CSV table of C-alpha atoms and ligand atoms in Angstrom, one decimal:
chain,number,residue,atom,x,y,z
A,4,MET,CA,-35.1,34.4,21.3
A,5,THR,CA,-32.3,32.1,22.0
A,6,LEU,CA,-32.9,30.0,25.0
A,7,THR,CA,-30.0,29.5,27.3
A,8,ASN,CA,-29.1,27.3,30.4
A,9,TRP,CA,-29.1,29.3,33.7
A,10,SER,CA,-25.5,30.4,33.7
A,11,GLY,CA,-25.8,31.4,29.9
A,12,ASN,CA,-22.7,29.7,28.8
A,13,TYR,CA,-24.9,27.3,26.7
A,14,ALA,CA,-27.3,28.0,23.9
A,15,TYR,CA,-29.8,25.2,23.1
A,16,ARG,CA,-29.7,24.4,19.5
A,17,ALA,CA,-33.2,22.3,19.7
A,18,PRO,CA,-35.4,23.9,17.1
A,19,THR,CA,-38.8,23.8,19.2
A,20,VAL,CA,-39.3,24.2,22.9
A,21,ARG,CA,-42.9,23.1,24.1
A,22,HIS,CA,-44.4,23.7,27.6
A,23,PRO,CA,-47.3,21.1,27.7
A,24,ARG,CA,-50.2,21.9,30.2
A,25,SER,CA,-51.0,18.6,30.8
A,26,VAL,CA,-49.5,15.0,30.8
A,27,GLU,CA,-51.8,13.9,27.9
A,28,GLU,CA,-50.5,16.9,25.9
A,29,LEU,CA,-46.9,16.0,26.6
A,30,SER,CA,-47.8,12.3,25.7
A,31,GLU,CA,-49.1,13.5,22.4
A,32,ILE,CA,-45.7,15.7,21.8
A,33,VAL,CA,-43.8,12.6,22.5
A,34,ALA,CA,-45.7,10.3,20.3
A,35,SER,CA,-45.5,12.6,17.4
A,36,SER,CA,-42.0,13.6,17.5
A,37,ALA,CA,-38.8,11.9,16.2
A,38,HIS,CA,-36.5,13.5,18.9
A,39,VAL,CA,-37.6,14.8,22.0
A,40,ARG,CA,-35.4,15.8,25.4
A,41,ALA,CA,-36.8,16.8,28.8
A,42,LEU,CA,-35.8,20.2,30.0
A,43,GLY,CA,-35.5,20.9,33.7
A,44,SER,CA,-34.6,24.2,35.3
A,45,ARG,CA,-31.7,24.5,33.0
A,46,HIS,CA,-29.0,24.4,35.8
A,47,SER,CA,-26.7,22.1,33.8
A,48,PHE,CA,-23.5,23.7,32.2
A,49,ASN,CA,-23.3,21.6,29.3
A,50,ASP,CA,-25.3,20.1,26.3
A,51,LEU,CA,-26.8,17.3,28.2
A,52,ALA,CA,-30.6,18.2,28.1
A,53,ASP,CA,-30.3,19.6,24.5
A,54,GLY,CA,-31.4,17.5,21.6
A,55,PRO,CA,-32.1,17.6,17.7
A,56,GLY,CA,-35.8,18.0,17.9
A,57,THR,CA,-38.4,19.2,20.5
A,58,LEU,CA,-37.4,20.2,24.1
A,59,VAL,CA,-40.2,19.7,26.6
A,60,ALA,CA,-40.2,21.9,29.6
A,61,LEU,CA,-42.7,20.6,32.5
A,62,ASP,CA,-43.0,24.1,34.0
A,63,GLY,CA,-46.5,24.0,32.7
A,64,LEU,CA,-47.7,20.9,34.1
A,65,PRO,CA,-50.0,21.2,37.0
A,66,PRO,CA,-48.2,21.4,40.3
A,67,SER,CA,-48.9,18.3,42.5
A,68,VAL,CA,-47.3,17.3,45.8
A,69,ARG,CA,-49.0,14.1,47.4
A,70,ILE,CA,-47.8,13.1,50.8
A,71,ASP,CA,-48.3,9.4,51.9
A,72,ALA,CA,-47.5,9.5,55.7
A,73,GLY,CA,-47.9,5.7,55.8
A,74,ALA,CA,-45.3,4.8,53.2
A,75,ARG,CA,-43.3,7.9,54.0
A,76,THR,CA,-43.1,9.2,50.6
A,77,VAL,CA,-44.1,12.4,48.7
A,78,THR,CA,-44.9,12.2,45.0
A,79,VAL,CA,-44.6,15.4,43.0
A,80,SER,CA,-44.8,16.3,39.4
A,81,ALA,CA,-41.3,16.2,37.9
A,82,GLY,CA,-40.8,19.6,37.1
A,83,THR,CA,-41.2,20.9,40.9
A,84,ARG,CA,-38.3,22.6,42.4
A,85,TYR,CA,-36.9,21.5,45.4
A,86,GLY,CA,-37.4,24.9,47.4
A,87,THR,CA,-41.3,24.7,46.6
A,88,LEU,CA,-41.4,21.0,47.7
A,89,ALA,CA,-39.6,21.5,50.9
A,90,GLN,CA,-41.7,24.4,52.1
A,91,GLN,CA,-44.8,22.3,51.5
A,92,LEU,CA,-43.3,19.3,53.3
A,93,HIS,CA,-42.0,21.3,56.3
A,94,GLU,CA,-45.5,22.7,56.7
A,95,ALA,CA,-47.0,19.4,56.9
A,96,GLY,CA,-44.4,18.3,59.2
A,97,TRP,CA,-42.1,16.3,56.7
A,98,ALA,CA,-38.5,16.6,55.5
A,99,LEU,CA,-36.3,15.3,53.0
A,100,GLY,CA,-32.8,13.6,54.0
A,101,ASN,CA,-30.6,15.8,52.2
A,102,LEU,CA,-30.7,18.8,49.6
A,103,ALA,CA,-28.1,20.1,47.2
A,104,SER,CA,-26.4,23.5,47.6
A,105,LEU,CA,-29.3,25.3,45.9
A,106,PRO,CA,-33.2,24.7,46.1
A,107,HIS,CA,-33.9,26.4,42.8
A,108,ILE,CA,-33.4,23.0,40.6
A,109,SER,CA,-36.1,20.7,39.5
A,110,VAL,CA,-36.7,17.3,41.0
A,111,ALA,CA,-36.6,15.4,37.9
A,112,GLY,CA,-33.4,17.3,36.5
A,113,ALA,CA,-31.5,16.8,39.8
A,114,VAL,CA,-32.3,13.2,40.0
A,115,ALA,CA,-31.3,12.3,36.5
A,116,THR,CA,-27.9,13.7,36.8
A,117,ALA,CA,-27.2,12.4,40.4
A,118,THR,CA,-27.0,15.9,42.0
A,119,HIS,CA,-25.9,15.7,45.5
A,120,GLY,CA,-25.5,17.5,48.8
A,121,SER,CA,-22.9,16.6,51.5
A,122,GLY,CA,-22.6,14.4,54.4
A,123,ASP,CA,-20.6,11.1,55.1
A,124,ARG,CA,-24.3,9.5,55.5
A,125,SER,CA,-26.0,11.4,52.8
A,126,GLN,CA,-26.5,9.7,49.4
A,127,ASN,CA,-27.3,11.8,46.3
A,128,LEU,CA,-30.7,12.9,45.8
A,129,ALA,CA,-31.4,10.1,43.4
A,130,ALA,CA,-31.2,7.6,46.0
A,131,ALA,CA,-34.1,9.2,47.8
A,132,VAL,CA,-36.4,8.2,44.8
A,133,SER,CA,-38.7,5.3,45.5
A,134,GLY,CA,-40.5,5.2,42.2
A,135,LEU,CA,-41.0,7.4,39.2
A,136,VAL,CA,-43.5,7.6,36.0
A,137,LEU,CA,-41.8,7.9,32.9
A,138,VAL,CA,-43.4,8.8,29.4
A,139,GLY,CA,-41.9,6.5,26.8
A,140,PRO,CA,-41.1,7.0,23.1
A,141,ASP,CA,-44.6,6.1,22.0
A,142,GLY,CA,-46.2,8.4,24.5
A,143,SER,CA,-47.4,5.8,26.9
A,144,SER,CA,-46.7,6.1,30.6
A,145,ARG,CA,-44.9,3.4,32.7
A,146,ARG,CA,-44.4,3.4,36.5
A,147,VAL,CA,-40.8,2.0,37.7
A,148,VAL,CA,-40.7,1.3,41.5
A,149,ARG,CA,-38.0,0.6,43.8
A,150,GLY,CA,-37.4,-3.3,43.6
A,151,ASP,CA,-38.3,-3.8,39.7
A,152,ASP,CA,-35.4,-5.3,37.9
A,153,ASP,CA,-35.0,-1.9,35.8
A,154,PHE,CA,-35.2,0.5,38.8
A,155,ALA,CA,-31.5,1.2,39.5
A,156,GLY,CA,-30.9,2.0,36.0
A,157,SER,CA,-33.9,4.3,35.5
A,158,VAL,CA,-33.3,7.0,38.1
A,159,VAL,CA,-30.0,8.4,37.1
A,160,ALA,CA,-30.7,8.3,33.5
A,161,LEU,CA,-29.8,11.5,31.8
A,162,GLY,CA,-33.2,11.9,30.2
A,163,ALA,CA,-32.2,8.7,27.9
A,164,LEU,CA,-35.3,6.6,29.1
A,165,GLY,CA,-38.2,9.1,28.6
A,166,ILE,CA,-39.8,12.2,30.2
A,167,ALA,CA,-40.4,11.6,34.0
A,168,VAL,CA,-43.7,13.1,34.9
A,169,GLU,CA,-43.9,12.1,38.6
A,170,VAL,CA,-41.3,11.4,41.0
A,171,SER,CA,-41.7,9.5,44.3
A,172,LEU,CA,-39.1,10.5,47.3
A,173,ASP,CA,-38.8,9.0,50.8
A,174,ILE,CA,-39.5,11.4,53.5
A,175,GLU,CA,-39.2,11.8,57.3
A,176,PRO,CA,-40.3,13.7,60.0
A,177,THR,CA,-39.3,17.6,59.7
A,178,TYR,CA,-36.1,18.5,61.8
A,179,ASP,CA,-34.1,21.5,62.6
A,180,VAL,CA,-30.5,22.1,61.3
A,181,ALA,CA,-27.9,24.6,62.6
A,182,GLN,CA,-25.1,25.9,60.2
A,183,GLU,CA,-21.6,26.7,61.6
A,184,VAL,CA,-18.9,28.4,59.4
A,185,HIS,CA,-15.5,28.3,60.6
A,186,GLN,CA,-12.5,30.1,58.7
A,187,ASP,CA,-8.9,29.3,57.8
A,188,LEU,CA,-8.6,25.6,58.4
A,189,PRO,CA,-4.9,24.6,57.8
A,190,TRP,CA,-4.7,22.1,54.6
A,191,GLU,CA,-2.3,19.8,56.4
A,192,THR,CA,-4.6,19.2,59.4
A,193,ALA,CA,-7.7,18.9,57.1
A,194,LEU,CA,-5.8,16.1,55.2
A,195,ALA,CA,-4.2,14.3,58.2
A,196,ASN,CA,-7.9,14.4,59.9
A,197,LEU,CA,-10.3,14.3,56.9
A,198,ASP,CA,-12.4,11.3,58.1
A,199,ASP,CA,-12.9,13.3,61.6
A,200,VAL,CA,-13.5,16.7,59.7
A,201,THR,CA,-16.2,15.2,57.5
A,202,SER,CA,-17.9,13.1,60.2
A,203,SER,CA,-18.0,16.1,62.3
A,204,ALA,CA,-21.5,17.2,61.3
A,205,GLY,CA,-24.3,15.6,59.2
A,206,SER,CA,-23.1,17.9,56.2
A,207,VAL,CA,-19.6,19.4,55.7
A,208,SER,CA,-18.5,21.4,53.1
A,209,LEU,CA,-14.8,22.7,52.6
A,210,PHE,CA,-14.3,26.1,50.5
A,211,THR,CA,-11.0,26.6,49.1
A,212,ASP,CA,-9.2,28.4,46.4
A,213,TRP,CA,-6.1,26.1,46.6
A,214,ARG,CA,-4.0,29.0,47.1
A,215,GLY,CA,-2.0,29.5,50.3
A,216,SER,CA,-1.9,26.9,53.5
A,217,GLY,CA,-5.5,27.2,54.5
A,218,ILE,CA,-8.9,26.2,53.4
A,219,GLN,CA,-10.9,29.4,53.6
A,220,GLN,CA,-14.2,28.3,54.8
A,221,VAL,CA,-15.7,24.9,56.5
A,222,TRP,CA,-19.4,24.9,56.5
A,223,ARG,CA,-21.1,22.3,58.8
A,224,LYS,CA,-24.6,21.7,59.1
A,225,THR,CA,-25.8,19.6,62.1
A,226,ARG,CA,-29.3,18.1,62.9
A,227,VAL,CA,-30.2,19.9,66.2
A,228,SER,CA,-30.8,17.8,69.3
A,229,SER,CA,-30.6,18.6,73.0
A,230,SER,CA,-26.7,18.0,72.9
A,231,PHE,CA,-26.0,20.3,70.1
A,232,ALA,CA,-23.4,22.9,71.2
A,233,PRO,CA,-21.4,25.0,68.6
A,234,ARG,CA,-17.8,24.4,67.9
A,235,ALA,CA,-15.4,27.1,69.2
A,236,GLU,CA,-12.5,25.8,68.0
A,237,PHE,CA,-12.3,23.3,64.9
A,238,TYR,CA,-8.9,21.8,63.9
A,239,GLY,CA,-7.1,25.0,64.3
A,240,SER,CA,-10.0,27.4,62.4
A,241,THR,CA,-11.9,29.6,64.0
A,242,PRO,CA,-15.6,30.2,64.1
A,243,ALA,CA,-16.9,33.0,61.6
A,244,ALA,CA,-18.0,36.1,63.4
A,245,ALA,CA,-20.5,37.0,60.8
A,246,GLN,CA,-22.5,35.5,57.9
A,247,LEU,CA,-20.4,34.7,54.9
A,248,HIS,CA,-21.0,34.0,51.2
A,249,PRO,CA,-18.4,31.1,49.8
A,250,LEU,CA,-17.3,33.4,47.0
A,251,PRO,CA,-15.4,36.4,47.9
A,252,GLY,CA,-17.2,39.9,47.3
A,253,ILE,CA,-20.7,38.6,47.3
A,254,ASP,CA,-23.1,39.9,49.7
A,255,PRO,CA,-23.9,37.1,52.2
A,256,VAL,CA,-27.8,37.8,52.2
A,257,HIS,CA,-28.0,35.4,49.4
A,258,THR,CA,-26.9,32.6,51.6
A,259,THR,CA,-29.0,30.5,54.3
A,260,ALA,CA,-28.6,31.4,58.0
A,261,GLN,CA,-25.4,30.6,59.8
A,262,LEU,CA,-23.8,31.5,63.1
A,263,ALA,CA,-25.1,28.3,64.7
A,264,SER,CA,-28.7,29.5,64.9
A,265,PRO,CA,-31.3,26.7,64.6
A,266,GLY,CA,-34.0,26.7,61.6
A,267,PRO,CA,-35.9,24.4,59.6
A,268,TRP,CA,-34.0,21.8,57.5
A,269,HIS,CA,-34.7,23.4,54.3
A,270,GLU,CA,-33.4,26.6,55.4
A,271,ARG,CA,-30.1,25.5,56.4
A,272,LEU,CA,-29.3,22.3,54.0
A,273,PRO,CA,-29.0,24.2,50.8
A,274,HIS,CA,-26.1,27.2,50.9
A,275,PHE,CA,-28.3,29.3,48.9
A,276,ARG,CA,-31.6,31.0,49.5
A,277,LEU,CA,-34.6,30.2,47.2
A,278,ASP,CA,-35.5,33.8,46.8
A,279,PHE,CA,-31.9,34.8,45.9
A,280,THR,CA,-29.5,34.2,43.0
A,281,PRO,CA,-27.4,31.0,44.1
A,282,SER,CA,-23.7,31.2,43.9
A,283,ASN,CA,-22.6,34.0,41.5
A,284,GLY,CA,-24.7,33.6,38.5
A,285,ALA,CA,-21.8,34.6,36.1
A,286,GLU,CA,-19.8,31.2,36.4
A,287,LEU,CA,-18.9,27.9,35.1
A,288,GLN,CA,-18.9,24.5,37.1
A,289,THR,CA,-16.8,21.4,37.0
A,290,GLU,CA,-16.7,18.5,39.6
A,291,TYR,CA,-14.9,15.3,39.9
A,292,LEU,CA,-16.2,12.4,42.4
A,293,VAL,CA,-13.6,10.1,43.6
A,294,PRO,CA,-13.9,7.1,45.8
A,295,ARG,CA,-13.4,7.9,49.4
A,296,SER,CA,-10.3,6.0,49.7
A,297,SER,CA,-8.4,7.9,47.0
A,298,ALA,CA,-9.6,11.2,48.4
A,299,VAL,CA,-6.3,12.7,50.3
A,300,GLU,CA,-4.4,11.5,47.4
A,301,ALA,CA,-6.8,13.1,44.5
A,302,LEU,CA,-6.7,16.4,46.6
A,303,HIS,CA,-2.8,16.5,46.5
A,304,ALA,CA,-3.1,15.9,42.8
A,305,VAL,CA,-5.3,18.8,42.5
A,306,ARG,CA,-3.2,21.0,44.8
A,307,ALA,CA,-0.4,20.4,42.5
A,308,LEU,CA,-2.3,22.1,39.7
A,309,SER,CA,-3.2,25.1,42.1
A,310,ASP,CA,-1.3,27.8,40.0
A,311,GLN,CA,-3.2,26.7,36.8
A,312,ILE,CA,-6.7,26.6,38.8
A,313,ALA,CA,-6.4,29.5,41.0
A,314,PRO,CA,-6.2,32.1,38.0
A,315,LEU,CA,-9.5,30.8,36.4
A,316,LEU,CA,-11.4,30.1,39.8
A,317,GLN,CA,-14.0,31.5,42.0
A,318,VAL,CA,-14.0,28.9,44.7
A,319,SER,CA,-13.8,25.0,45.1
A,320,GLU,CA,-15.9,22.9,47.4
A,321,ILE,CA,-15.2,19.7,48.9
A,322,ARG,CA,-18.0,17.5,50.0
A,323,THR,CA,-18.7,13.8,50.9
A,324,ILE,CA,-21.4,11.7,49.3
A,325,ALA,CA,-22.7,8.0,50.8
A,326,GLY,CA,-22.4,5.3,48.2
A,327,ASP,CA,-25.7,3.9,46.4
A,328,ASP,CA,-26.4,1.4,43.8
A,329,LEU,CA,-27.9,3.4,41.1
A,330,TRP,CA,-26.2,2.4,37.9
A,331,LEU,CA,-25.0,5.7,36.5
A,332,SER,CA,-24.7,7.4,39.7
A,333,THR,CA,-21.2,9.3,40.5
A,334,ALA,CA,-21.5,7.6,43.8
A,335,PHE,CA,-22.3,4.0,42.4
A,336,GLY,CA,-20.5,1.1,44.3
A,337,GLY,CA,-19.0,3.2,47.4
A,338,ASP,CA,-18.6,6.4,49.4
A,339,HIS,CA,-17.2,9.5,47.2
A,340,VAL,CA,-15.7,12.6,47.7
A,341,GLY,CA,-16.7,15.5,45.3
A,342,ILE,CA,-13.9,18.0,44.3
A,343,HIS,CA,-15.9,20.9,42.8
A,344,PHE,CA,-14.9,24.0,41.0
A,345,THR,CA,-16.8,27.2,40.3
A,346,TRP,CA,-14.8,28.8,37.4
A,347,ARG,CA,-15.1,32.4,36.4
A,348,PRO,CA,-16.9,32.7,33.1
A,349,LEU,CA,-13.7,32.2,31.1
A,350,ASP,CA,-15.3,29.6,28.7
A,351,ASP,CA,-12.2,29.1,26.5
A,352,LEU,CA,-9.4,29.3,29.4
A,353,VAL,CA,-11.6,26.6,31.5
A,354,ALA,CA,-12.1,24.5,28.5
A,355,ALA,CA,-8.2,24.6,27.9
A,356,LEU,CA,-7.6,23.6,31.4
A,357,LEU,CA,-10.1,20.7,31.9
A,358,PRO,CA,-8.1,18.2,30.0
A,359,ALA,CA,-5.2,18.5,32.5
A,360,LEU,CA,-7.8,18.4,35.4
A,361,ALA,CA,-9.1,15.3,34.0
A,362,ALA,CA,-5.5,13.7,33.4
A,363,ALA,CA,-4.7,14.7,37.1
A,364,LEU,CA,-7.6,12.8,38.5
A,365,ALA,CA,-7.6,9.8,36.1
A,366,PRO,CA,-5.6,7.4,38.4
A,367,PHE,CA,-8.4,7.8,41.0
A,368,ALA,CA,-11.2,6.6,38.8
A,369,ALA,CA,-12.9,10.2,39.0
A,370,ARG,CA,-16.2,10.4,37.8
A,371,PRO,CA,-17.3,13.8,36.1
A,372,HIS,CA,-20.6,15.1,37.4
A,373,TRP,CA,-23.0,14.6,34.6
A,374,GLY,CA,-24.2,18.2,34.5
A,375,LYS,CA,-21.1,20.1,34.8
A,376,LEU,CA,-18.2,20.9,32.5
A,377,PHE,CA,-15.8,18.3,31.6
A,378,ALA,CA,-13.1,17.5,29.1
A,379,ASP,CA,-14.8,15.7,26.2
A,380,GLY,CA,-12.8,13.2,24.3
A,381,GLU,CA,-11.0,12.3,27.6
A,382,GLY,CA,-11.7,8.8,26.8
A,383,ASP,CA,-14.5,6.2,27.6
A,384,LEU,CA,-16.3,6.7,30.7
A,385,ALA,CA,-17.7,3.0,30.7
A,386,HIS,CA,-15.0,1.7,32.6
A,387,LEU,CA,-15.9,4.0,35.7
A,388,TYR,CA,-19.3,2.4,35.6
A,389,PRO,CA,-19.7,-1.3,36.3
A,390,ARG,CA,-23.1,-1.4,35.2
A,391,TRP,CA,-22.4,0.7,31.8
A,392,ASP,CA,-23.5,-2.1,29.4
A,393,ASP,CA,-26.6,-2.9,31.4
A,394,PHE,CA,-27.5,0.7,31.1
A,395,ARG,CA,-26.8,0.6,27.2
A,396,SER,CA,-29.0,-2.5,27.0
A,397,LEU,CA,-31.6,-0.5,28.8
A,398,VAL,CA,-31.7,2.3,26.5
A,399,ALA,CA,-31.7,0.1,23.3
A,400,ARG,CA,-34.8,-1.7,24.8
A,401,THR,CA,-36.5,1.1,26.0
A,402,ASP,CA,-35.8,3.6,23.2
A,403,PRO,CA,-34.9,1.3,20.2
A,404,ASP,CA,-35.6,4.2,17.7
A,405,GLY,CA,-33.6,6.8,19.7
A,406,VAL,CA,-36.4,9.2,20.2
A,407,PHE,CA,-34.1,10.5,23.6
A,408,ARG,CA,-31.0,10.1,21.9
A,409,ASN,CA,-28.8,13.3,21.6
A,410,ALA,CA,-25.3,14.5,20.8
A,411,PHE,CA,-24.1,14.0,24.6
A,412,LEU,CA,-25.2,10.5,24.8
A,413,GLU,CA,-23.9,9.7,21.6
A,414,ARG,CA,-20.6,11.4,22.2
A,415,HIS,CA,-20.3,9.2,25.5
A,416,GLY,CA,-21.4,6.0,23.9
A,417,LEU,CA,-24.8,5.8,25.9
A,418,SER,CA,-27.1,5.7,23.1
A,419,GLY,CA,-28.3,2.3,23.4
B,13,FAD,C1,-25.8,27.4,41.0
B,13,FAD,C2,-25.6,26.0,40.9
B,13,FAD,C3,-25.3,25.2,41.9
B,13,FAD,C4,-25.2,23.9,41.8
B,13,FAD,N1,-25.2,23.0,42.8
B,13,FAD,C5,-25.2,21.9,42.7
B,13,FAD,C6,-24.9,20.8,43.8
B,13,FAD,O1,-25.1,21.4,45.0
B,13,FAD,N2,-24.8,19.6,43.7
B,13,FAD,C7,-24.9,19.0,42.5
B,13,FAD,O2,-24.5,17.8,42.4
B,13,FAD,N3,-25.2,19.7,41.4
B,13,FAD,C8,-25.1,21.1,41.8
B,13,FAD,N4,-25.6,21.9,40.5
B,13,FAD,C9,-25.8,21.1,39.2
B,13,FAD,C10,-27.3,20.7,39.1
B,13,FAD,O3,-28.0,20.2,40.0
B,13,FAD,C11,-27.4,19.8,37.9
B,13,FAD,O4,-27.0,20.1,36.9
B,13,FAD,C12,-29.0,19.3,37.9
B,13,FAD,O5,-29.1,18.3,36.7
B,13,FAD,C13,-29.8,20.7,37.5
B,13,FAD,O6,-31.3,20.2,37.4
B,13,FAD,P1,-32.0,20.9,36.2
B,13,FAD,O7,-33.4,20.8,36.5
B,13,FAD,O8,-31.6,22.3,36.0
B,13,FAD,O9,-31.9,19.9,35.1
B,13,FAD,P2,-31.6,20.5,33.5
B,13,FAD,O10,-30.2,21.0,33.5
B,13,FAD,O11,-32.6,21.3,32.8
B,13,FAD,O12,-31.3,18.8,33.0
B,13,FAD,C14,-30.4,17.9,33.2
B,13,FAD,C15,-30.7,16.7,32.8
B,13,FAD,O13,-31.9,16.2,33.4
B,13,FAD,C16,-33.0,15.7,32.4
B,13,FAD,N5,-34.1,15.9,32.9
B,13,FAD,C17,-34.8,17.1,33.3
B,13,FAD,N6,-36.1,16.9,33.5
B,13,FAD,C18,-36.3,15.7,33.2
B,13,FAD,C19,-37.5,14.8,33.0
B,13,FAD,N7,-38.7,15.6,33.6
B,13,FAD,N8,-37.6,13.7,32.9
B,13,FAD,C20,-36.5,13.1,32.6
B,13,FAD,N9,-35.2,13.7,32.4
B,13,FAD,C21,-35.1,15.1,32.7
B,13,FAD,C22,-32.5,16.5,31.2
B,13,FAD,O14,-32.7,15.9,29.9
B,13,FAD,C23,-30.8,16.5,31.2
B,13,FAD,O15,-30.3,15.3,30.8
B,13,FAD,C24,-25.6,23.2,40.4
B,13,FAD,C25,-26.0,24.2,39.3
B,13,FAD,C26,-25.9,25.4,39.4
B,13,FAD,C27,-26.1,26.2,38.3
């Protein structure tokens, strides 16, 4: 049976998929294979995870969650889903600083692609990694920890440096979050007050279809303290009177609790609940990350394409991400704004539009999300990443025979 990614828009071409039951078995598979790629929870929309040889899924490895309260870290088996980890952390009195919109994704897969949530002070999920254990091309394991020379190149690594079997993440004491949704924020007000809007809560997401004069929904997630009070009015938008889904026509039962009711961090930071389908399911996704300083201009540039975008779109989401120093992170070097598109499953029409979107955002040094759809052949991504050549050298040193190489890495000049 053909194995596809989560959304079904991509069928993996690798001839073999293995589900090792132990790290030893995984090591043997890698050591005896000419080509191997790690497969996470298959939530990426392109061929990034695919390869010409064996795909290794980590869902058969023994689950493991080890909390080190003194070091304030948790070490997990790399295929663990954030939702599973979050429940165990919360029960033990701990939390992560941030989560993506869905809890269904694997830790290693999310980290490998610089997956992010939203928040002026929230870095992407990879920035919480304090160490990882990688199985290299000869099957041997090596640990890389924060502070090592190659660490900043080894976290957002697109699967090019080996198979992560263990990931350590920073943790903090558990906390509660309240989620408020406001409707119909006027575009002009949002753009004129963008810094105030995005700093008004720990995590802010703006959902728009680019039509009309208003941003349809503003989702704001606030860590609850004694001074927390829901906002009645918010820059001309009004509080939603009922639970909402960001996509029109979908039952809001899929979404995490809103209406300012406080609850555990992991039940509010994602938009979607672990036991329900995230987003729509029948969809494609694209996202560009632009430097914070260019955000307003970049949003104007996308709005200028609204007549082409809107017919193909389910919804767009605008988020903020704090900068980091991870070489291939889409937030490397400074704060960024993510402009995300959830498309209808119109593969050919979306593919035809992507070059125009890339061209509109190119003046702003926009970095495409590694795990989503973007126009191939739009040119060299190297100029967007100051440490690109260092990463290539790291790949060449770590994997000289190209065991972890695939078409995606070769196409983008990242195969060492
Ligand atoms: C409904 C939906 C909502 C989403 N929301 C967000 C969001 O809020 N924010 C955001 O930034 N992105 C979002 N994404 C994108 C998603 O987070 C990324 O595509 C992420 O990489 C998916 O993780 P995965 O485990 O499915 O990885 P996969 O898609 O399986 O793999 C992605 C990459 O990770 C590598 N990889 C996986 N496991 C390992 C391992 N053990 N060792 C080394 N490399 C490994 C693979 O080789 C591949 O290169 C969303 C996707 C979907 C479908």
